[in-house]
Structure formats: structure tokens, C-alpha cells
Coordinates of C-alpha atoms and ligand atoms in Angstrom, one line a residue:
X147 CA -0.1 0.1 0.0
X148 CA 1.5 3.4 -0.8
X149 CA 1.2 6.3 1.8
X150 CA 0.6 9.8 0.9
X151 CA 4.2 10.4 1.3
X152 CA 5.6 7.9 -1.3
X153 CA 5.0 7.8 -5.0
X154 CA 2.7 5.0 -6.3
X155 CA 4.4 1.7 -7.3
X156 CA 3.5 2.5 -10.9
X157 CA 5.6 5.9 -10.7
X158 CA 8.5 4.3 -9.1
X159 CA 8.5 1.5 -11.8
X160 CA 8.4 4.2 -14.4
X161 CA 11.3 5.9 -12.8
X162 CA 13.3 2.6 -12.8
X163 CA 12.5 1.9 -16.5
X164 CA 13.6 5.4 -17.7
X165 CA 16.6 5.2 -15.4
X166 CA 17.5 1.9 -17.2
X167 CA 16.9 3.3 -20.7
X168 CA 18.8 6.6 -20.0
X169 CA 21.7 4.6 -18.4
X170 CA 22.4 2.9 -21.8
X171 CA 23.2 6.5 -23.1
X172 CA 24.9 8.1 -19.9
X173 CA 26.9 11.2 -19.4
X174 CA 29.5 10.4 -21.7
X175 CA 27.2 9.9 -24.7
X176 CA 25.5 13.3 -23.9
X177 CA 28.6 15.4 -23.4
X178 CA 30.3 13.8 -26.5
X179 CA 27.2 14.9 -28.6
X180 CA 27.4 18.3 -27.1
X181 CA 31.1 18.8 -27.8
X182 CA 30.6 17.5 -31.3
X183 CA 27.8 20.0 -32.1
X184 CA 25.5 16.9 -32.5
X185 CA 22.0 16.2 -31.4
X186 CA 20.6 13.5 -28.9
X187 CA 18.0 12.6 -31.3
X188 CA 18.4 8.8 -30.8
X189 CA 17.6 9.2 -27.2
X190 CA 14.8 11.6 -27.9
X191 CA 13.3 9.0 -30.3
X192 CA 13.7 6.0 -28.0
X193 CA 11.9 7.9 -25.0
X194 CA 9.2 8.7 -27.6
X195 CA 8.9 5.1 -28.9
X196 CA 8.8 3.7 -25.4
X197 CA 5.8 6.1 -24.5
X198 CA 7.8 8.2 -22.0
X199 CA 7.8 11.5 -24.0
X200 CA 4.1 11.9 -24.2
X201 CA 3.1 10.1 -20.9
X202 CA 1.3 13.3 -19.9
X203 CA -0.8 13.6 -23.0
X204 CA -4.2 11.9 -23.3
X205 CA -4.2 8.4 -24.9
X206 CA -6.4 9.3 -27.8
X207 CA -3.5 11.6 -29.2
X208 CA -0.8 9.0 -28.9
X209 CA 0.1 9.7 -25.1
X210 CA 0.2 7.8 -22.1
X211 CA -2.8 9.4 -20.2
X212 CA -0.8 10.2 -17.2
X213 CA -0.1 13.5 -15.5
X214 CA 2.6 16.1 -14.9
X215 CA 4.0 14.1 -12.1
X216 CA 4.8 11.2 -14.6
X217 CA 6.4 13.4 -17.2
X218 CA 8.5 15.2 -14.3
X219 CA 9.7 11.8 -13.2
X220 CA 10.7 11.0 -16.8
X221 CA 12.6 14.4 -16.9
X222 CA 14.3 13.8 -13.4
X223 CA 15.4 10.2 -14.1
X224 CA 17.1 11.3 -17.4
X225 CA 19.0 14.0 -15.8
X226 CA 20.0 11.8 -13.0
X227 CA 21.8 9.6 -15.5
X228 CA 23.6 12.6 -17.0
X229 CA 21.2 13.3 -19.8
X230 CA 19.3 16.4 -18.8
X231 CA 16.7 17.2 -22.0
X232 CA 15.7 20.7 -21.6
X233 CA 13.3 20.2 -24.5
X234 CA 11.2 18.0 -22.3
X235 CA 10.2 21.0 -20.3
X236 CA 9.1 22.7 -23.4
X237 CA 7.7 20.2 -26.0
X238 CA 5.5 17.7 -23.9
X239 CA 5.1 19.8 -20.8
X240 CA 4.2 23.4 -21.8
X241 CA 3.2 23.1 -25.4
X242 CA 1.6 19.5 -25.0
X243 CA -0.4 20.8 -22.0
X244 CA -1.6 24.0 -23.6
X245 CA -2.5 22.2 -26.8
X246 CA -4.3 19.6 -24.9
X247 CA -6.2 22.2 -22.7
X248 CA -7.0 24.8 -25.5
X249 CA -6.5 23.4 -28.8
X250 CA -9.4 22.4 -31.2
X251 CA -9.8 18.7 -31.8
X252 CA -8.2 19.1 -35.2
X253 CA -5.1 21.0 -33.7
X254 CA -4.7 18.2 -31.1
X255 CA -4.8 15.4 -33.7
X256 CA -2.4 17.4 -35.9
X257 CA 0.3 18.2 -33.3
X258 CA 0.0 16.0 -30.4
X259 CA 0.9 12.5 -31.7
X260 CA 4.3 13.8 -33.2
X261 CA 5.2 15.4 -29.8
X262 CA 4.5 12.1 -28.1
X263 CA 6.5 9.8 -30.4
X264 CA 9.3 12.4 -30.8
X265 CA 9.0 12.8 -34.4
X266 CA 8.0 16.2 -34.0
X267 CA 9.3 18.9 -31.5
X268 CA 7.8 22.2 -30.6
X269 CA 9.8 24.9 -28.9
X270 CA 8.2 27.7 -26.7
X271 CA 8.9 31.5 -27.1
X272 CA 7.7 34.0 -24.8
X273 CA 11.0 35.8 -23.5
X274 CA 11.8 39.1 -25.5
X275 CA 15.0 41.1 -25.4
X276 CA 13.3 44.4 -24.0
X277 CA 10.6 42.9 -21.8
X278 CA 12.8 40.4 -20.0
X279 CA 11.5 39.1 -16.8
X280 CA 8.6 41.4 -17.1
X281 CA 6.4 39.4 -19.8
X282 CA 3.5 41.9 -19.4
X283 CA 5.7 44.0 -21.6
X284 CA 6.0 41.8 -24.5
X285 CA 5.6 43.5 -27.9
X286 CA 5.3 40.6 -30.3
X287 CA 2.2 41.7 -32.1
X288 CA -0.5 39.5 -34.1
X289 CA -2.5 41.6 -36.6
X290 CA -5.5 40.1 -38.1
X291 CA -5.3 39.7 -41.9
X292 CA -8.2 38.5 -43.7
X293 CA -9.0 35.0 -42.2
X294 CA -5.4 34.7 -40.9
X295 CA -2.7 36.5 -38.9
X296 CA 0.6 38.3 -39.4
X297 CA 3.0 38.2 -36.7
X298 CA 6.0 40.6 -35.9
X299 CA 8.4 40.7 -33.1
X300 CA 11.6 39.4 -31.5
X301 CA 12.3 36.7 -29.0
X302 CA 15.5 35.6 -27.2
X303 CA 16.8 32.6 -25.4
X304 CA 14.5 30.3 -27.2
X305 CA 15.5 26.7 -26.7
X306 CA 15.8 24.2 -29.4
X307 CA 14.8 26.2 -32.5
X308 CA 17.1 24.0 -34.6
X309 CA 15.4 20.8 -33.4
X310 CA 11.8 22.0 -33.7
X311 CA 9.4 22.1 -36.5
X312 CA 7.0 24.3 -34.8
X313 CA 7.2 27.1 -32.0
X314 CA 4.4 28.1 -29.7
X315 CA 4.7 31.8 -29.7
X316 CA 3.3 34.2 -27.1
X317 CA 2.1 37.4 -28.7
X318 CA -0.1 40.2 -28.1
X319 CA -3.1 41.3 -30.5
X320 CA -2.7 44.5 -32.1
X321 CA -5.9 46.0 -30.6
X322 CA -4.7 45.3 -27.1
X323 CA -3.9 49.1 -26.8
X324 CA -4.9 49.5 -23.0
X325 CA -1.5 48.5 -21.9
X326 CA -2.9 45.5 -20.4
X327 CA -1.5 42.8 -22.7
X328 CA -4.0 40.1 -23.8
X329 CA -1.6 37.1 -24.6
X330 CA -2.5 35.1 -27.6
X331 CA -0.7 31.8 -28.6
X332 CA 0.2 30.8 -32.0
X333 CA 1.9 27.6 -33.3
X334 CA 4.5 29.0 -35.9
X335 CA 6.4 26.6 -38.3
X336 CA 10.1 27.2 -38.0
X337 CA 10.3 27.2 -41.8
X338 CA 7.6 30.1 -42.2
X339 CA 8.7 32.8 -44.5
X340 CA 9.9 35.8 -42.4
X341 CA 10.8 33.5 -39.5
X342 CA 14.5 33.6 -38.6
X343 CA 16.7 32.3 -35.8
X344 CA 20.4 32.7 -34.8
X345 CA 22.1 30.7 -32.2
X346 CA 23.4 32.3 -29.1
X347 CA 26.9 31.1 -28.1
X348 CA 26.4 29.6 -24.5
X349 CA 28.6 28.2 -21.9
X350 CA 26.3 25.3 -21.3
X351 CA 27.7 21.7 -22.1
X352 CA 24.5 20.6 -23.8
X353 CA 23.6 19.6 -27.4
X354 CA 20.6 21.8 -26.9
X355 CA 21.1 25.4 -28.0
X356 CA 19.3 28.8 -27.4
X357 CA 18.3 31.1 -30.1
X358 CA 17.3 34.8 -30.9
X359 CA 14.2 34.7 -33.1
X360 CA 13.0 37.3 -35.7
X361 CA 9.5 37.5 -36.9
X362 CA 9.1 39.8 -39.8
X363 CA 5.5 39.7 -41.2
X364 CA 5.1 36.0 -40.7
X365 CA 1.8 35.1 -42.2
X366 CA -0.3 32.4 -40.3
X367 CA -3.6 30.7 -41.1
X368 CA -6.5 31.3 -38.5
X369 CA -6.0 27.7 -37.2
X370 CA -2.4 28.6 -36.1
X371 CA -4.2 30.3 -33.1
X372 CA -4.4 28.2 -30.1
X373 CA -7.3 28.9 -27.8
X374 CA -9.4 31.9 -27.7
X375 CA -7.9 35.2 -28.8
X376 CA -9.7 36.9 -25.9
X377 CA -8.7 33.9 -23.5
X378 CA -6.3 36.1 -21.7
X379 CA -3.6 35.0 -19.1
X380 CA -5.3 31.7 -18.1
X381 CA -4.4 30.1 -21.3
X382 CA -0.9 30.9 -21.0
X383 CA -0.7 30.1 -17.2
X384 CA -1.9 26.5 -18.1
X385 CA 1.7 26.1 -19.4
X386 CA 3.5 27.8 -16.7
X387 CA 3.0 25.4 -13.7
X388 CA 4.0 22.4 -15.7
X389 CA 7.0 24.5 -16.8
X390 CA 8.1 25.1 -13.3
X391 CA 7.5 21.5 -12.0
X392 CA 9.7 20.3 -15.0
X393 CA 12.4 22.8 -14.4
X394 CA 12.5 21.6 -10.7
X395 CA 12.7 18.0 -12.0
X396 CA 15.5 19.0 -14.4
X397 CA 17.5 20.4 -11.6
X398 CA 17.0 17.7 -9.2
X399 CA 18.1 15.1 -11.7
X400 CA 21.4 17.0 -12.3
X401 CA 21.7 17.5 -8.6
X402 CA 21.3 13.7 -7.9
X403 CA 23.8 12.9 -10.6
X404 CA 26.4 15.2 -9.1
X405 CA 25.8 13.9 -5.6
X406 CA 26.1 10.4 -6.6
X407 CA 29.5 11.1 -8.6
X408 CA 30.9 13.1 -5.6
X409 CA 30.0 10.3 -3.0
X410 CA 31.6 7.6 -5.2
X411 CA 34.7 9.7 -5.5
X412 CA 34.8 10.5 -1.8
X413 CA 34.7 6.8 -1.0
X414 CA 37.5 5.9 -3.5
X415 CA 40.0 8.7 -3.4
X416 CA 42.6 8.2 -0.6
X417 CA 44.9 10.9 0.7
X418 CA 46.3 10.9 4.3
X419 CA 45.7 7.1 4.3
X420 CA 41.9 7.2 4.5
X421 CA 39.3 8.0 1.8
X422 CA 38.5 11.7 1.7
X423 CA 34.9 10.9 2.5
X424 CA 36.0 9.8 6.0
X425 CA 36.6 13.5 6.7
X426 CA 33.6 15.5 7.9
X427 CA 34.6 18.4 5.9
X428 CA 34.0 16.3 2.8
X429 CA 30.8 14.2 4.1
X430 CA 28.9 16.9 5.8
X431 CA 28.4 19.1 2.6
X432 CA 27.3 15.9 0.8
X433 CA 25.0 14.9 3.5
X434 CA 23.5 18.4 3.6
X435 CA 23.0 18.3 -0.1
X436 CA 21.3 15.0 0.3
X437 CA 18.8 16.5 2.7
X438 CA 18.3 19.6 0.5
X439 CA 17.7 17.5 -2.6
X440 CA 15.0 15.2 -0.9
X441 CA 13.2 18.1 0.5
X442 CA 13.1 19.8 -3.0
X443 CA 11.8 16.4 -4.4
X444 CA 9.1 16.2 -1.9
X445 CA 8.1 19.7 -2.8
X446 CA 8.2 18.9 -6.6
X447 CA 6.0 15.8 -6.1
X448 CA 3.5 17.9 -3.9
X449 CA 3.3 20.5 -6.8
X450 CA 2.7 17.8 -9.4
X451 CA 0.3 16.1 -7.2
X452 CA -1.7 19.2 -6.6
X453 CA -1.5 20.1 -10.3
X454 CA -2.7 16.6 -11.4
X455 CA -5.6 16.9 -9.0
X456 CA -6.8 20.1 -10.6
X457 CA -5.9 22.5 -7.8
X458 CA -4.1 25.2 -10.0
X459 CA -3.6 27.9 -7.4
X460 CA -2.3 25.5 -4.7
X461 CA -0.1 24.0 -7.5
X462 CA 1.2 27.5 -8.6
X463 CA 2.6 28.3 -5.0
X464 CA 4.0 24.8 -4.7
X465 CA 5.6 24.9 -8.2
X466 CA 7.1 28.1 -7.6
X467 CA 8.6 26.8 -4.1
X468 CA 9.7 23.6 -5.7
X469 CA 11.6 25.1 -8.5
X470 CA 13.4 27.6 -6.2
X471 CA 14.3 24.7 -3.7
X472 CA 15.5 22.5 -6.5
X473 CA 17.6 25.2 -8.3
X474 CA 19.3 26.1 -5.0
X475 CA 19.9 22.4 -4.1
X476 CA 21.4 21.8 -7.7
X477 CA 23.8 24.8 -7.4
X478 CA 24.9 24.0 -4.1
X479 CA 25.6 20.2 -4.7
X480 CA 27.6 20.9 -7.8
X481 CA 29.6 23.4 -6.2
X482 CA 30.4 20.8 -3.5
X483 CA 30.9 18.0 -5.9
X484 CA 33.6 20.1 -7.8
X485 CA 35.4 20.7 -4.3
X486 CA 35.1 16.9 -3.4
X487 CA 36.8 16.0 -6.6
X488 CA 39.7 18.4 -6.2
X489 CA 41.7 19.1 -9.3
X490 CA 39.6 16.4 -11.2
X491 CA 36.6 18.6 -10.3
X492 CA 37.8 21.1 -13.0
X493 CA 38.5 18.4 -15.8
X494 CA 36.5 17.3 -18.6
X495 CA 37.0 13.8 -17.7
X496 CA 35.0 14.0 -14.5
X497 CA 32.5 16.3 -15.8
X498 CA 31.6 18.2 -12.5
X499 CA 32.6 21.7 -13.8
X500 CA 30.6 21.4 -16.9
X501 CA 27.6 21.1 -14.5
X502 CA 28.3 24.6 -13.0
X503 CA 26.5 26.8 -15.7
X504 CA 23.8 24.0 -16.5
X505 CA 22.6 24.2 -12.8
X506 CA 23.1 27.8 -12.4
X507 CA 20.7 28.5 -15.1
X508 CA 18.2 27.0 -12.8
X509 CA 18.4 30.1 -10.8
X510 CA 17.6 32.4 -13.8
X511 CA 15.1 30.4 -16.1
X512 CA 12.4 29.9 -16.7
X513 CA 11.5 32.2 -13.8
X514 CA 14.4 33.9 -11.7
X515 CA 14.8 33.1 -8.1
X516 CA 14.3 36.9 -7.4
X517 CA 10.7 36.6 -9.1
X518 CA 9.7 33.5 -7.0
X519 CA 10.8 35.4 -3.8
X520 CA 8.6 38.3 -5.0
X521 CA 5.7 35.9 -5.7
X522 CA 6.0 34.2 -2.3
X523 CA 6.5 37.4 -0.4
X524 CA 3.3 38.7 -2.0
X525 CA 1.1 35.6 -2.0
X526 CA 2.0 33.5 0.7
X527 CA 3.3 36.2 3.3
X528 CA 0.8 39.0 2.2
X529 CA 3.6 41.5 1.9
X530 CA 3.2 44.4 -0.7
X531 CA 3.9 43.8 -4.3
X532 CA 7.5 44.9 -4.8
X533 CA 7.9 44.7 -8.6
Ligands
FAD734 C1 19.5 28.3 -21.1 C2 18.2 29.1 -21.1 C3 17.2 28.6 -21.9 C4 16.0 29.5 -21.9 N1 14.9 28.8 -22.6 C5 13.8 29.7 -22.9 C6 12.9 29.3 -23.8 O1 12.8 28.1 -24.4 N2 11.8 30.1 -24.1 C7 11.6 31.4 -23.5 O2 10.7 31.9 -23.8 N3 12.6 31.6 -22.7 C8 13.7 31.0 -22.3 N4 14.6 31.4 -21.4 C9 14.6 32.8 -21.1 C10 14.3 32.9 -19.5 O3 13.2 32.5 -19.1 C11 14.8 34.3 -19.0 O4 16.3 34.5 -19.2 C12 14.5 34.6 -17.7 O5 13.0 34.7 -17.6 C13 14.9 36.0 -17.0 O6 14.8 37.0 -18.1 P1 16.1 37.9 -18.6 O7 17.1 37.0 -19.0 O8 15.6 38.9 -19.5 O9 16.6 38.8 -17.3 P2 16.1 40.1 -16.8 O10 14.7 40.2 -16.9 O11 16.9 41.1 -17.5 O12 16.5 40.0 -15.2 C14 17.9 40.2 -14.8 C15 18.2 39.9 -13.4 O13 17.4 41.0 -12.7 C16 16.4 40.4 -11.7 N5 15.2 41.2 -11.7 C17 14.4 41.7 -12.7 N6 13.4 42.5 -12.3 C18 13.4 42.2 -11.0 C19 12.4 42.6 -9.9 N7 11.3 43.3 -10.1 N8 12.8 42.2 -8.7 C20 13.8 41.5 -8.4 N9 14.7 41.0 -9.3 C21 14.4 41.4 -10.5 C22 16.0 39.0 -12.3 O14 15.6 38.1 -11.3 C23 17.5 38.7 -12.8 O15 18.3 38.0 -11.9 C24 15.8 30.7 -21.4 C25 16.9 31.2 -20.6 C26 18.1 30.4 -20.7 C27 19.3 31.0 -19.8

């Protein structure tokens, strides 16, 4: 019998199976692909073929009929094997959820099966150079043009454009002149005329790239619009709680990977006649990280359980806290893992330093730690809005 504080046997089995699959690939495969400028398409397709990629999507569209808790478990176990796939956050979790909730029957049938089996990937673009964290200030504008739309604007830091055939773009309608943005969502093909993307050189060791995107009179048919043009923020928010829960899981998988490597190393490396792990200066920081990771995992599971139970409000608070706690735990454990490895901590062979930026990004994206603290101060503590 499972208690409230453990995951179901089915979820635990899912974790085991995904870990086994990802373990066949492992960190060396992932970093070799990244350093060669190649993609991890074979891993992506294999998780798709096994039903893990679309596990949160309804069965009638090729998915597994599970919840965010399931896809988050998949994301975490992949990262825990050294294969963190950022596009899992974006394609099945954000785009898959928004289309499932707000797409028409025809749109669901057109896009979801490909997202599930991995043959089609969808990126997600909300961030803009001038708006930054303040997404209410986005200026990418959709103008009505006959039956269709014309899109103009710029986006930045958009992950995976080179692997995606479509992008779910957040824009505003042209007649939203009140200063209050009514966000509208469009599926934009990456090969559309007027759509251009340039890769941004990053210091992250990953096959997944980030892009600056330019949309210059991109013409879209009427059915590129997902949801109601007057639907407002609620349609966008449908993707944001899953995004935070997935980002937490991504960080936690990497945190577990670093902790496992550091612990193994601390048991084996002998100086001053005993393994370095016999010293409290080495073992206490690792024990502390184990506690921090477990606490953040619990919060992430709580957020996913609330979301899957349909309690969006409570899930929002929990997802923010989980994402914060997971990013902090991941940054701290990677720093400790580098220290535990001594000089090897900076080598490519041991791969710890390569995790520094990957985990550090967790404090910035998809929502920064400052914005989470702003949210918690205001919504959980009732303090004045500070931003
Ligand atoms: C690797 C990576 C992948 C990404 N992938 C995507 C993607 O696929 N799609 C997408 O749309 N976006 C993506 N992003 C963008 C990401 O969501 C943004 O970088 C993030 O939201 C922060 O925005 P910004 O970079 O403009 O920072 P800014 O808004 O310029 O903020 C800079 C700093 O100021 C702080 N700050 C700003 N305002 C306040 C305030 N009022 N109070 C306190 N602190 C404040 C911020 O917390 C931050 O620390 C990605 C980013 C990275 C790094």
C-alpha cells in the first residue's frame, strides 16, 4: 500500500525503467554529442517510442494518459543519468499541456501525436529582449489579416529552434492598446517565411541550443491560433505550472547525478591514508545536499500532485517553491561535488565543472529566483507587491 508520502508503485517503476533506458546512453554520450555539435535525437526518439515522452498527453492523441507528475519523473530520471533534456520541459510539458487544454480537436490531432513519439518537437517562445522578466511588456504583435494573422516581433533565449518544426509563440493582439496585454498563442512553423533564428553561443555543455528569433511579417492561417484570442492569461498560465515543475525536476536530476558522482569519488579517493569521504569536511556538505535534494523532491512531487488533482492555485505556489528549492539544491551540490573532486573537479573527464553553468541557469530560467521570492513574499506572506 502506498502512503501519501511515497509515490505510487507505478511511478516508481516508471522511474526505474527510464533510468535503465537513459543509463544505456549516460553522461559520456551526452557530453560527446554536445562537444561535437551533434544532437541526442536517438535518445529522444527512444524515449518517444517507449511512450515516456508523451506520458502526460491523453491516450487518444498517442500519449500515455498520465499527469505532470509522470513526465516530471521521466525528466528527472533522464537528468539523474547525466542526460538532461531541456526540450522535455518545453515540448511535451508546456506545449503539450496548452494544446491539450486549449487546442481544437483538429489541432490536437495534428500536433500531439508527433510530440508524443518524438518525430515532431515544439519550442516555446515568450521571452523578449526588451521585456525580459516582465513578460507583461512583450511587444510581439499579431495583426488580423483576412482570415489569418500576421506576426511581428523578436524573442530571445528560445531553446531548441534547430530541433523544432514548430514554436508556440506568445504574442499580443494589435488592438490590445490598453497597456494590459492579452496574450495570444500561435503555433508558428520554424520554416515559415519571415521567421529567422540565430544561435546564441552559450557556456552550457549541452546539445540543446538557445536562439534569438526574428519574426518579420510572418503570415499564419487562422488555425495557427491556439485557444481564444480573448482568452487572456489563463491559457498561458496553463503551461507555466508544468514548466516550473519540470524545471525543478530537471535541476533535481542533475543534482542527484552530481551527488552520486561526488559520493563515489569520496569513497575511493585516498589521501592521508583514508578515503577523503572519512573527513567530516567532505561528508557533511554532501549529507547536507542529500537532505536539500530530498526536501526539494518532496515539494516537487507535492506540486505535481496538486496540479494533477486540478488545484491550480495551490499548485502554483508549490511549483514556485519547488523550482526555487530545486535550483538552490542543484547549484549547491554541484559546487560541493567540484570541491570533493579536487583538481579532477575542473576536468572534462570527471564532468563536474561542466555542470556549474547548467545548474546555475536553474536560478535564472524559466523564472528567476528573485521573481519567485517576489511571488512568495506577496502571495504567501501577504507583503506588498515589490515589482
Ligand atoms: C538556457 C536558457 C534557456 C531558456 N529557454 C527559454 C525558452 O525556451 N523560451 C523562452 O521563452 N525563454 C527562455 N529562456 C529565458 C528565461 O526565461 C529568461 O532568461 C528569464 O526569464 C530571465 O529573463 P532575462 O534574462 O531577460 O533577465 P532580466 O529580466 O533582465 O533580469 C535580470 C536579473 O534581474 C532580476 N530582476 C528583474 N526584475 C526584478 C524585480 N522586479 N525584482 C527582483 N529582481 C528582478 C532578475 O531576477 C534577474 O536576476 C531561457 C533562458 C536560458 C538562460
